Each structure stands twice: as C-alpha cells, then as structure tokens.
PDB file of C-alpha atoms in Angstrom:
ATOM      1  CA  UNK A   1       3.235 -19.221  -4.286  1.00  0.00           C
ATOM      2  CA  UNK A   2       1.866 -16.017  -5.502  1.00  0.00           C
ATOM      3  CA  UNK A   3      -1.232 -14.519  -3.630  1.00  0.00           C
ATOM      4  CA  UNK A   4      -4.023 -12.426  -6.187  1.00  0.00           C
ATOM      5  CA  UNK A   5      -5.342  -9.749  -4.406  1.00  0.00           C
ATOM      6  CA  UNK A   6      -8.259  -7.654  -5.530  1.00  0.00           C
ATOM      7  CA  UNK A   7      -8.847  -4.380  -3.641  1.00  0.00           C
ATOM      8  CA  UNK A   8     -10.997  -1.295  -4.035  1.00  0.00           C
ATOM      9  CA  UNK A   9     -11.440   2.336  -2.498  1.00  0.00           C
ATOM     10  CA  UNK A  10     -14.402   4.803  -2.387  1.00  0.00           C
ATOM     11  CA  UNK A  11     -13.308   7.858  -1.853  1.00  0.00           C
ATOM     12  CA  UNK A  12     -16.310  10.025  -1.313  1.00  0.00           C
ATOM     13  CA  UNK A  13     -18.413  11.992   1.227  1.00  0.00           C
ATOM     14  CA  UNK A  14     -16.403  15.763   2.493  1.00  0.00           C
ATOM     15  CA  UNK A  15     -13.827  13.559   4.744  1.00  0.00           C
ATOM     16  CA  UNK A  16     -12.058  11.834   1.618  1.00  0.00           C
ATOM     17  CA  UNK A  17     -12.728  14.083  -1.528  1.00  0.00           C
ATOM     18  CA  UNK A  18      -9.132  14.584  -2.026  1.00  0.00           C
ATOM     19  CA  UNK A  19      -9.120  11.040  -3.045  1.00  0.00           C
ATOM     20  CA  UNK A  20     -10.775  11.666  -6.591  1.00  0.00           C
ATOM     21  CA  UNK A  21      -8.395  11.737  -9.618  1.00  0.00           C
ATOM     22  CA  UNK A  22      -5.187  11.708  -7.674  1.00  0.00           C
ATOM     23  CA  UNK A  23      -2.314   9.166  -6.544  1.00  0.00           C
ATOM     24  CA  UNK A  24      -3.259   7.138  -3.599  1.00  0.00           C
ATOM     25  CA  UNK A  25      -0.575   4.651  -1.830  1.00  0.00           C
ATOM     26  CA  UNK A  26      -1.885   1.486  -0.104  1.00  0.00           C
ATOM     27  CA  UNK A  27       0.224  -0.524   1.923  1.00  0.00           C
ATOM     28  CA  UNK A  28      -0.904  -3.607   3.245  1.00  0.00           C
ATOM     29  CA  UNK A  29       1.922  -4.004   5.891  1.00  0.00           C
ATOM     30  CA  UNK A  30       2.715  -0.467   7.457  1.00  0.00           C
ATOM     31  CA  UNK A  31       4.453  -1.198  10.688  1.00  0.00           C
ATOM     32  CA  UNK A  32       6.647  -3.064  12.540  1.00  0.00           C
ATOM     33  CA  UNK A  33       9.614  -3.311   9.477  1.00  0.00           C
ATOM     34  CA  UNK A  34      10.897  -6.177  11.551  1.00  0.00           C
ATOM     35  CA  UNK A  35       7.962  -7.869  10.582  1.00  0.00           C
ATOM     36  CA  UNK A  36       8.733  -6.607   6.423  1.00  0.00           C
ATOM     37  CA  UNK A  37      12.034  -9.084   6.252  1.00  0.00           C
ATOM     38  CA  UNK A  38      13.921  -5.688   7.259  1.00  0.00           C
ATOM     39  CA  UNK A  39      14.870  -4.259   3.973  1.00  0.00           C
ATOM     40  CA  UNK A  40      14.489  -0.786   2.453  1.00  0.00           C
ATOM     41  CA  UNK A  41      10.992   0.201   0.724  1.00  0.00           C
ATOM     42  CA  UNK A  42      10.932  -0.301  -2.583  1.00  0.00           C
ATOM     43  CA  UNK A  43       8.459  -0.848  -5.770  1.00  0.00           C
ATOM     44  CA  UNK A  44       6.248  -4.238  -5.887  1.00  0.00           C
ATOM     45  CA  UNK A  45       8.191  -5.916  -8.144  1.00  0.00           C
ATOM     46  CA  UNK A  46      11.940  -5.122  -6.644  1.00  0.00           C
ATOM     47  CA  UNK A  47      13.666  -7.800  -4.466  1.00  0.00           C
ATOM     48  CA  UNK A  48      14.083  -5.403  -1.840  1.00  0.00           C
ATOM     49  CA  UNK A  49      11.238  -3.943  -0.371  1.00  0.00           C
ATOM     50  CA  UNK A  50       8.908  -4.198   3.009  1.00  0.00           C
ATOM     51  CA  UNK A  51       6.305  -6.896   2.319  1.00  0.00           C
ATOM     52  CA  UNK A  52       3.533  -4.638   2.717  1.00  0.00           C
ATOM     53  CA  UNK A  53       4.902  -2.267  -0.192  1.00  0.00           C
ATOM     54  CA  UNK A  54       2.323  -2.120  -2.965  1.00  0.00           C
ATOM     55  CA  UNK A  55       3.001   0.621  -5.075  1.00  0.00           C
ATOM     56  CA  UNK A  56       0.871   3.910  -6.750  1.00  0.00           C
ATOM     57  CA  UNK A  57      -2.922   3.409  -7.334  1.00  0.00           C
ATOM     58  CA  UNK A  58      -4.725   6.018  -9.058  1.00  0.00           C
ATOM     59  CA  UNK A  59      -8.688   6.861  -8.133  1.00  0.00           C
ATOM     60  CA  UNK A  60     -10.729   7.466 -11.147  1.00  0.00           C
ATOM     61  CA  UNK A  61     -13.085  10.941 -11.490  1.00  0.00           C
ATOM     62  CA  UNK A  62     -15.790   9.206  -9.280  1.00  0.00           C
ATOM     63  CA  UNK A  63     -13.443   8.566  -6.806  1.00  0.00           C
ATOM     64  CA  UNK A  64     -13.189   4.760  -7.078  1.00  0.00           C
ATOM     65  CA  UNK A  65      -9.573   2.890  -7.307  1.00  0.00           C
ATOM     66  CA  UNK A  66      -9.668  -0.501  -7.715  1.00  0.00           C
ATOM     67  CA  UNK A  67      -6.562  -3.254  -8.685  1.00  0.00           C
ATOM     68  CA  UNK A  68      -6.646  -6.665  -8.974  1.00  0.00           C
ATOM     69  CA  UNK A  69      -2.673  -7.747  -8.231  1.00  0.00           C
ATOM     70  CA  UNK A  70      -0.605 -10.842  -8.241  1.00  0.00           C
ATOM     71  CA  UNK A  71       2.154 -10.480  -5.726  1.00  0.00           C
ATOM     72  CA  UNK A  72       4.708 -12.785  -4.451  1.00  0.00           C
ATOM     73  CA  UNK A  73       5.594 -11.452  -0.808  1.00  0.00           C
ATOM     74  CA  UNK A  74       2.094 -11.152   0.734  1.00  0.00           C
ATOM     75  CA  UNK A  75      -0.076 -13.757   1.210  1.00  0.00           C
ATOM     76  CA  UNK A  76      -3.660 -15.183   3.153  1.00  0.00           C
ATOM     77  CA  UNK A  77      -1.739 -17.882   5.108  1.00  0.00           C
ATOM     78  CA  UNK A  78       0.939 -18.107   7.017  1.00  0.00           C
ATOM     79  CA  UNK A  79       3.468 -15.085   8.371  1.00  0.00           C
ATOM     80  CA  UNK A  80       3.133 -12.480   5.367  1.00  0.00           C
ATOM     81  CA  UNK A  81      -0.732 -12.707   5.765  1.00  0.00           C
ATOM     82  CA  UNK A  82      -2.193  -9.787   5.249  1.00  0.00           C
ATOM     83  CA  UNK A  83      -5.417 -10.873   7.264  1.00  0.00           C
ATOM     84  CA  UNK A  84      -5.437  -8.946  10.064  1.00  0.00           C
ATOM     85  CA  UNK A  85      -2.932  -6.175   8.949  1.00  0.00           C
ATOM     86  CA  UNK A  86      -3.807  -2.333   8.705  1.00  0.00           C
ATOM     87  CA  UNK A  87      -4.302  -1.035   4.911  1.00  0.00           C
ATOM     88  CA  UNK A  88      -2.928   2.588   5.265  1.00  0.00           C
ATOM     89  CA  UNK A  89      -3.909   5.174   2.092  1.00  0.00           C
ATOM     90  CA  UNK A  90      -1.247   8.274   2.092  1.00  0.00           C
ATOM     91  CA  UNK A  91      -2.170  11.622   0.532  1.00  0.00           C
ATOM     92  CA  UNK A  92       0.953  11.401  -1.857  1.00  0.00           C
ATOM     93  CA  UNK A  93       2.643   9.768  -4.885  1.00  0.00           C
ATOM     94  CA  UNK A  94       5.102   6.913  -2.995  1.00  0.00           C
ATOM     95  CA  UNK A  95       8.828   7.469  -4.872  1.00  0.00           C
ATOM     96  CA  UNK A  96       9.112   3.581  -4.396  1.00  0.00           C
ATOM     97  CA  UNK A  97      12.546   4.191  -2.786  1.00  0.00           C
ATOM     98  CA  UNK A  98      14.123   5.643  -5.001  1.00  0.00           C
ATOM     99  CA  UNK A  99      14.675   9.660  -3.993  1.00  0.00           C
ATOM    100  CA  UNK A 100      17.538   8.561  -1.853  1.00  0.00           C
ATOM    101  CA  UNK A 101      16.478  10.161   1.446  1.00  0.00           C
ATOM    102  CA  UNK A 102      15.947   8.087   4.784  1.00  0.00           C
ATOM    103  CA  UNK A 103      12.443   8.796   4.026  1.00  0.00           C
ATOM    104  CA  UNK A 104      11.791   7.319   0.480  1.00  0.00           C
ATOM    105  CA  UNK A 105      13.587   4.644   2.134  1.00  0.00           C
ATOM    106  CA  UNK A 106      11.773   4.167   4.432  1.00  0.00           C
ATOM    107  CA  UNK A 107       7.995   4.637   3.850  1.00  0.00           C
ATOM    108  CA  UNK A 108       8.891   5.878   0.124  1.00  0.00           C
ATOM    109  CA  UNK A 109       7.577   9.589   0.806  1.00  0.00           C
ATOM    110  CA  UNK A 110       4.419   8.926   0.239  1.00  0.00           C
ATOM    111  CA  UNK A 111       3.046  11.517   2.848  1.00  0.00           C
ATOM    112  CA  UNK A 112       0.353  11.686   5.728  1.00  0.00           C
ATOM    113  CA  UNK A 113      -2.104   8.734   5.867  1.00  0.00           C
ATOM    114  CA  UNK A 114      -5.209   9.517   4.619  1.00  0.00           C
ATOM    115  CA  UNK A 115      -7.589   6.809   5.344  1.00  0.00           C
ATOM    116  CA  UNK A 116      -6.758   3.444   6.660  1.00  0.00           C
ATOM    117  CA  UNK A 117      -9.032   0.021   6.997  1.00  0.00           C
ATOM    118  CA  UNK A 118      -8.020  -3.470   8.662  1.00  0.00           C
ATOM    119  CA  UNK A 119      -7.786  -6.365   5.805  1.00  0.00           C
ATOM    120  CA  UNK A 120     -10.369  -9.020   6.348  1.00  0.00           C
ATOM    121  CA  UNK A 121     -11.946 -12.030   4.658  1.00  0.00           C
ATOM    122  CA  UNK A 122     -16.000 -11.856   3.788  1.00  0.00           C
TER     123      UNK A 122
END
C-alpha cells in the first residue's frame, strides 16, 4: 500500500538562508542501511534504493519547499514507518546513485546535512 506524504521546509532566519532557491535533499530514513532493505541509494521511483531515499526538492525565492508524494517503500505503520525517524536536509543536489562512486552510492552525494527534524504525527 502506498503511503502520501506531504512535507514542507522554511528555510529562513541567518542559520538556513542558503536554503532559498537552491536544491535541498530530504531523506526520511538516513541511518542504519540495515534498516533500508540493504541496497544501494537510488532515485524514489527505482527498485533499488534505501527506503528513506526521497529524491531533489527545490525551495522557492521565499525559502519555502513543500511536496506532497505518493511513495511505496515508506510508510506510518509498521517497519518502514517513518514516525519516529530523523528527516536530514543536505546542502547539495543528491546524484540519486548514479555518479558511480561509493559515495553516490551510498548517500547519493548529496553533501553536509544542513538542517535535520524528527518526523512526527500532529
């Protein structure tokens, strides 16, 4: 079953003005990979990939990035939930995997983490 997921970023105040008009990375499942059905990183929509891997979101020129996803990995229930799990924001573009390095397999990349939050229900 296929979990919709709607999630948005304010990048503002002098901490996080890098944010504004440039490629953020979220990833709701950073760490262990154990816990990611131990494959390679790789784009949302490949068959292998870490559960957690969400792709590029871009923040607009206020500094808000939002997405509303459908994904088939992750979920509220059960052990993908993402309740509970760390949402990490890098200060790159993630290559999805596909550079060819142990790094872009790895964490796809993306660069140092930026900000980071802990996924919760309201």
């Amino acid at each position: 079953m296929d979990c919709q997921i709607t999630l948005m970023w304010l990048c503002s105040g002098s901490s996080f003005l890098t944010c504004k008009n440039t490629q953020r990375t979220p990833r709701a499942m950073r760490s262990p990979y154990r816990v990611s059905l131990q494959k390679y990183h790789g784009a949302p929509r490949d068959t292998e990939r870490h559960v957690g891997d969400l792709g590029n979101i871009e923040a607009g020129t206020r500094g808000i990035a939002a997405i509303n996803f459908t994904d088939s990995l992750i979920s509220l229930h059960g052990p993908h939930s993402i309740i509970g799990r760390a949402l990490a924001v890098h200060n790159g573009t993630d290559d999805l995997g596909k550079a060819g390095t142990e790094d872009s397999r790895t964490t796809g990349s993306a660069g140092s983490r930026i900000a980071c939050g802990v996924i919760g229900i309201q």
